[in-house]
Amino acid sequence: MRTPQWSARFAAVWLVLLLTVEGLVRVGVIDNLFVPAPSSVGLVLWKLFSTGAITEHLAETLSRITVGLIVGSGIGVTMGLGMGASRRLRRMFDPIVAALHPIPRLAFFPLLIVIFGVGEASKLGAVALGAFFPMLLNTVAGVRGMNPVYLDLARNHGATRAQLFGRILLPGSLPMMLTGLRLSSNVAFHATIGIEMVGSRTGIGSLLWLSWQTFRIDQLYAVLVIIAALGIGLAALIGALTARATPWQVNHP
């Protein structure tokens, strides 16, 4: 947990850094053509939010991340539980996962456009695909890392398959699943920004690409700040969910 003293030092370091960059840009040591003054970036941020110009882009990006993460993680958990519990399913799907997992997620985007068209479905499919693999692999690892005695005891006491999954496999693999969720959220976030840059007219990624195309460097930096803030917020949200679901794993200083 961050102490107030640590947070104050962190803020002070960033304040000194920003003031230093501001001064160097103002006196001409740093060319503002490539590194604008932080005050200029702050002014662009203010205009983006005060005029509502960023609202639609934020809504589109957050929607794609959320839907893609839910769909991809949901399928990954379901398949992961099955593959972790069944040797037959592992033998069937392991070669496919091993072949597809190393391929960059954006490489699937043209194929998804061919299948689903240029609309929203192909974008969501690419984000879901990015979220799928980390969740699948971590869920399989979580199930296989469990003590098999628990499964044997449940079977000996007549547990049904639904009870086996709901009361043994799911709770037992929860810590690894939450780790997978954290990785999946990062991949889904990166995939969303990348896909918006190359195949969308809305979203934070598209605004970033437009800023580069029009050489609006101050806006480019402002959008990068927004992306960083979204990433921090997403990590904090997943961290809070993890701490709530598995409080015994939270490390205290």
Coordinates of C-alpha atoms in Angstrom, one line a residue:
M1 CA 0.0 0.0 0.0
R2 CA 1.3 3.4 -0.9
T3 CA 1.9 5.7 2.1
P4 CA 1.0 9.4 1.8
Q5 CA 4.8 10.2 2.2
W6 CA 5.6 8.0 -0.7
S7 CA 2.8 9.5 -2.9
A8 CA 4.0 13.0 -2.1
R9 CA 7.6 12.1 -3.2
F10 CA 6.3 10.5 -6.3
A11 CA 4.2 13.6 -7.2
A12 CA 7.2 15.9 -6.4
V13 CA 9.5 14.0 -8.7
W14 CA 6.9 14.3 -11.6
L15 CA 6.4 18.0 -10.8
V16 CA 10.1 18.7 -11.0
L17 CA 10.4 16.7 -14.2
L18 CA 7.6 18.6 -15.9
L19 CA 8.9 22.0 -14.7
T20 CA 12.3 21.1 -16.0
V21 CA 11.0 20.1 -19.5
E22 CA 8.8 23.3 -19.5
G23 CA 11.8 25.4 -18.8
L24 CA 14.0 23.7 -21.4
V25 CA 11.4 24.1 -24.1
R26 CA 10.8 27.7 -23.2
V27 CA 14.5 28.6 -23.5
G28 CA 14.9 26.6 -26.7
V29 CA 17.1 23.9 -25.5
I30 CA 14.5 21.3 -26.5
D31 CA 12.8 21.8 -29.9
N32 CA 9.0 22.1 -29.3
L33 CA 8.4 20.7 -32.7
F34 CA 9.2 17.2 -31.2
V35 CA 8.7 17.8 -27.5
P36 CA 6.0 20.3 -26.7
A37 CA 5.9 22.2 -23.4
P38 CA 3.8 20.3 -20.8
S39 CA 1.6 23.5 -20.4
S40 CA 0.7 23.1 -24.1
V41 CA -0.2 19.5 -23.7
G42 CA -2.2 20.4 -20.6
L43 CA -4.1 23.0 -22.6
V44 CA -4.9 20.5 -25.3
L45 CA -6.2 18.1 -22.7
W46 CA -8.4 20.8 -21.2
K47 CA -9.9 21.6 -24.7
L48 CA -10.5 17.9 -25.5
F49 CA -12.5 17.4 -22.3
S50 CA -14.1 20.8 -22.0
T51 CA -15.5 20.7 -25.5
G52 CA -16.5 17.0 -25.3
A53 CA -14.4 16.2 -28.3
I54 CA -12.8 13.2 -26.5
T55 CA -16.1 11.8 -25.1
E56 CA -17.1 9.7 -28.2
H57 CA -13.6 8.4 -28.6
L58 CA -13.3 7.4 -24.9
A59 CA -16.7 5.7 -25.0
E60 CA -15.8 3.7 -28.1
T61 CA -12.5 2.6 -26.7
L62 CA -13.8 1.6 -23.3
S63 CA -16.7 -0.3 -24.9
R64 CA -14.4 -2.3 -27.1
I65 CA -12.1 -3.1 -24.2
T66 CA -15.0 -4.2 -22.0
V67 CA -16.9 -6.3 -24.5
G68 CA -13.8 -7.9 -26.0
L69 CA -12.4 -8.7 -22.5
I70 CA -15.7 -10.2 -21.3
V71 CA -16.1 -12.4 -24.4
G72 CA -12.5 -13.4 -24.7
S73 CA -12.0 -14.1 -21.0
G74 CA -15.3 -15.9 -20.7
I75 CA -14.4 -18.3 -23.5
G76 CA -10.9 -18.7 -22.2
V77 CA -12.1 -19.6 -18.7
T78 CA -14.6 -22.1 -20.0
M79 CA -12.1 -23.8 -22.3
G80 CA -9.4 -23.6 -19.7
L81 CA -11.4 -25.4 -17.1
G82 CA -12.3 -28.1 -19.5
M83 CA -8.7 -28.5 -20.8
G84 CA -7.3 -28.5 -17.3
A85 CA -9.7 -31.2 -16.1
S86 CA -9.6 -33.4 -19.3
R87 CA -6.5 -35.0 -20.7
R88 CA -8.4 -35.7 -23.9
L89 CA -9.3 -32.1 -24.4
R90 CA -5.7 -31.0 -23.8
R91 CA -4.4 -33.4 -26.4
M92 CA -7.0 -32.1 -28.8
F93 CA -6.4 -28.4 -28.4
D94 CA -2.8 -28.0 -27.2
P95 CA -1.3 -28.2 -30.7
I96 CA -3.8 -25.6 -31.9
V97 CA -3.1 -23.2 -29.0
A98 CA 0.6 -23.7 -29.5
A99 CA 0.3 -22.8 -33.1
L100 CA -1.9 -19.8 -32.8
H101 CA -0.7 -18.2 -29.5
P102 CA 2.7 -16.9 -30.8
I103 CA 1.0 -15.1 -33.8
P104 CA 0.6 -11.3 -33.1
R105 CA -3.0 -10.5 -32.4
L106 CA -3.1 -7.7 -35.0
A107 CA -2.1 -10.3 -37.6
F108 CA -5.5 -11.9 -37.3
F109 CA -7.3 -8.6 -37.9
P110 CA -7.3 -8.8 -41.8
L111 CA -8.7 -12.4 -41.5
L112 CA -11.4 -11.2 -39.2
I113 CA -12.3 -8.4 -41.6
V114 CA -12.7 -11.1 -44.3
I115 CA -15.0 -13.2 -42.1
F116 CA -17.0 -10.5 -40.2
G117 CA -16.6 -7.5 -42.5
V118 CA -15.2 -4.0 -41.8
G119 CA -17.7 -3.3 -39.0
E120 CA -17.5 -3.5 -35.3
A121 CA -17.6 -7.3 -35.1
S122 CA -14.2 -7.7 -36.6
K123 CA -12.7 -5.2 -34.1
L124 CA -14.4 -6.9 -31.1
G125 CA -13.3 -10.2 -32.4
A126 CA -9.6 -9.1 -32.5
V127 CA -9.8 -7.7 -29.0
A128 CA -11.6 -10.9 -27.7
L129 CA -8.9 -13.0 -29.4
G130 CA -6.2 -11.1 -27.6
A131 CA -7.9 -11.6 -24.2
F132 CA -8.6 -15.2 -24.9
F133 CA -5.1 -16.8 -24.8
P134 CA -3.8 -15.4 -21.4
M135 CA -7.0 -16.4 -19.7
L136 CA -7.0 -19.9 -21.3
L137 CA -3.4 -20.6 -20.4
N138 CA -3.6 -19.3 -16.8
T139 CA -6.8 -21.2 -16.2
V140 CA -5.3 -24.5 -17.5
A141 CA -2.3 -23.9 -15.3
G142 CA -4.5 -23.1 -12.3
V143 CA -6.5 -26.3 -12.7
R144 CA -3.5 -28.5 -13.3
G145 CA -1.7 -27.0 -10.3
M146 CA -4.4 -28.1 -7.9
N147 CA -4.0 -31.1 -5.6
P148 CA -5.7 -34.0 -7.4
V149 CA -6.8 -35.3 -4.0
Y150 CA -9.5 -32.7 -3.9
L151 CA -11.0 -34.0 -7.2
D152 CA -10.7 -37.6 -6.1
L153 CA -12.5 -36.8 -2.9
A154 CA -15.3 -35.0 -4.7
R155 CA -15.8 -37.8 -7.1
N156 CA -15.8 -40.4 -4.3
H157 CA -18.5 -38.5 -2.6
G158 CA -20.7 -38.5 -5.7
A159 CA -20.1 -35.0 -6.9
T160 CA -21.7 -34.2 -10.3
R161 CA -19.7 -32.7 -13.1
A162 CA -21.4 -29.3 -12.5
Q163 CA -20.5 -29.5 -8.8
L164 CA -17.0 -30.5 -9.6
F165 CA -16.5 -27.4 -11.8
G166 CA -18.4 -25.0 -9.6
R167 CA -17.2 -26.0 -6.2
I168 CA -13.7 -27.5 -6.8
L169 CA -12.1 -26.4 -10.1
L170 CA -13.4 -22.8 -10.2
P171 CA -12.5 -21.8 -6.7
G172 CA -9.2 -23.7 -6.7
S173 CA -8.0 -22.1 -9.9
L174 CA -9.2 -18.6 -9.0
P175 CA -5.8 -17.0 -8.2
M176 CA -4.4 -18.1 -11.5
M177 CA -7.5 -17.0 -13.3
L178 CA -7.2 -13.5 -11.8
T179 CA -3.6 -13.4 -13.0
G180 CA -4.9 -14.4 -16.4
L181 CA -7.5 -11.6 -16.2
R182 CA -4.8 -9.1 -15.5
L183 CA -2.8 -10.2 -18.5
S184 CA -5.9 -10.4 -20.7
S185 CA -6.9 -6.9 -19.8
N186 CA -3.5 -5.6 -20.8
V187 CA -3.6 -7.4 -24.1
A188 CA -7.2 -6.3 -24.8
F189 CA -6.2 -2.7 -24.1
H190 CA -3.2 -2.9 -26.4
A191 CA -5.2 -4.7 -29.1
T192 CA -7.9 -2.1 -28.9
I193 CA -5.6 0.9 -29.3
G194 CA -3.7 -0.9 -32.2
I195 CA -6.9 -1.9 -34.0
E196 CA -8.3 1.6 -33.7
M197 CA -5.1 3.1 -35.2
V198 CA -5.3 0.9 -38.3
G199 CA -9.0 0.2 -38.8
S200 CA -11.3 2.7 -37.1
R201 CA -12.4 6.3 -37.3
T202 CA -13.4 6.4 -33.7
G203 CA -11.6 5.6 -30.5
I204 CA -8.5 6.8 -28.7
G205 CA -6.3 4.9 -31.1
S206 CA -7.8 6.6 -34.1
L207 CA -7.3 10.0 -32.5
L208 CA -3.7 9.2 -31.8
W209 CA -3.2 8.2 -35.5
L210 CA -5.0 11.3 -36.7
S211 CA -2.8 13.5 -34.5
W212 CA 0.3 11.9 -36.1
Q213 CA -1.0 12.3 -39.6
T214 CA -1.8 16.0 -39.1
F215 CA 1.4 16.5 -37.2
R216 CA -0.4 17.9 -34.2
I217 CA 2.4 17.0 -31.8
D218 CA 0.8 18.6 -28.7
Q219 CA -2.4 16.6 -29.3
L220 CA -0.3 13.5 -29.9
Y221 CA 1.3 13.8 -26.5
A222 CA -2.1 14.6 -24.9
V223 CA -3.6 11.4 -26.3
L224 CA -0.7 9.4 -25.0
V225 CA -1.3 10.9 -21.6
I226 CA -5.0 9.8 -21.8
I227 CA -3.9 6.3 -22.9
A228 CA -1.5 6.1 -20.0
A229 CA -4.3 7.2 -17.6
L230 CA -6.6 4.6 -19.0
G231 CA -3.9 1.9 -18.5
I232 CA -3.4 3.0 -14.9
G233 CA -7.1 3.0 -14.2
L234 CA -7.6 -0.5 -15.8
A235 CA -4.7 -1.9 -13.8
A236 CA -6.1 -0.4 -10.6
L237 CA -9.5 -1.8 -11.3
I238 CA -8.2 -5.3 -11.9
G239 CA -5.9 -5.0 -8.8
A240 CA -8.9 -4.1 -6.7
L241 CA -10.9 -7.0 -8.1
T242 CA -8.0 -9.4 -7.3
A243 CA -7.7 -8.1 -3.8
R244 CA -11.4 -8.5 -3.1
A245 CA -11.6 -12.0 -4.6
T246 CA -8.4 -13.3 -3.1
P247 CA -7.6 -11.2 -0.1
W248 CA -5.2 -13.8 1.3
Q249 CA -2.8 -13.1 -1.6
V250 CA -2.5 -9.3 -1.0
N251 CA 0.9 -8.5 0.2
H252 CA 1.2 -5.9 3.0
P253 CA 4.4 -4.0 3.7

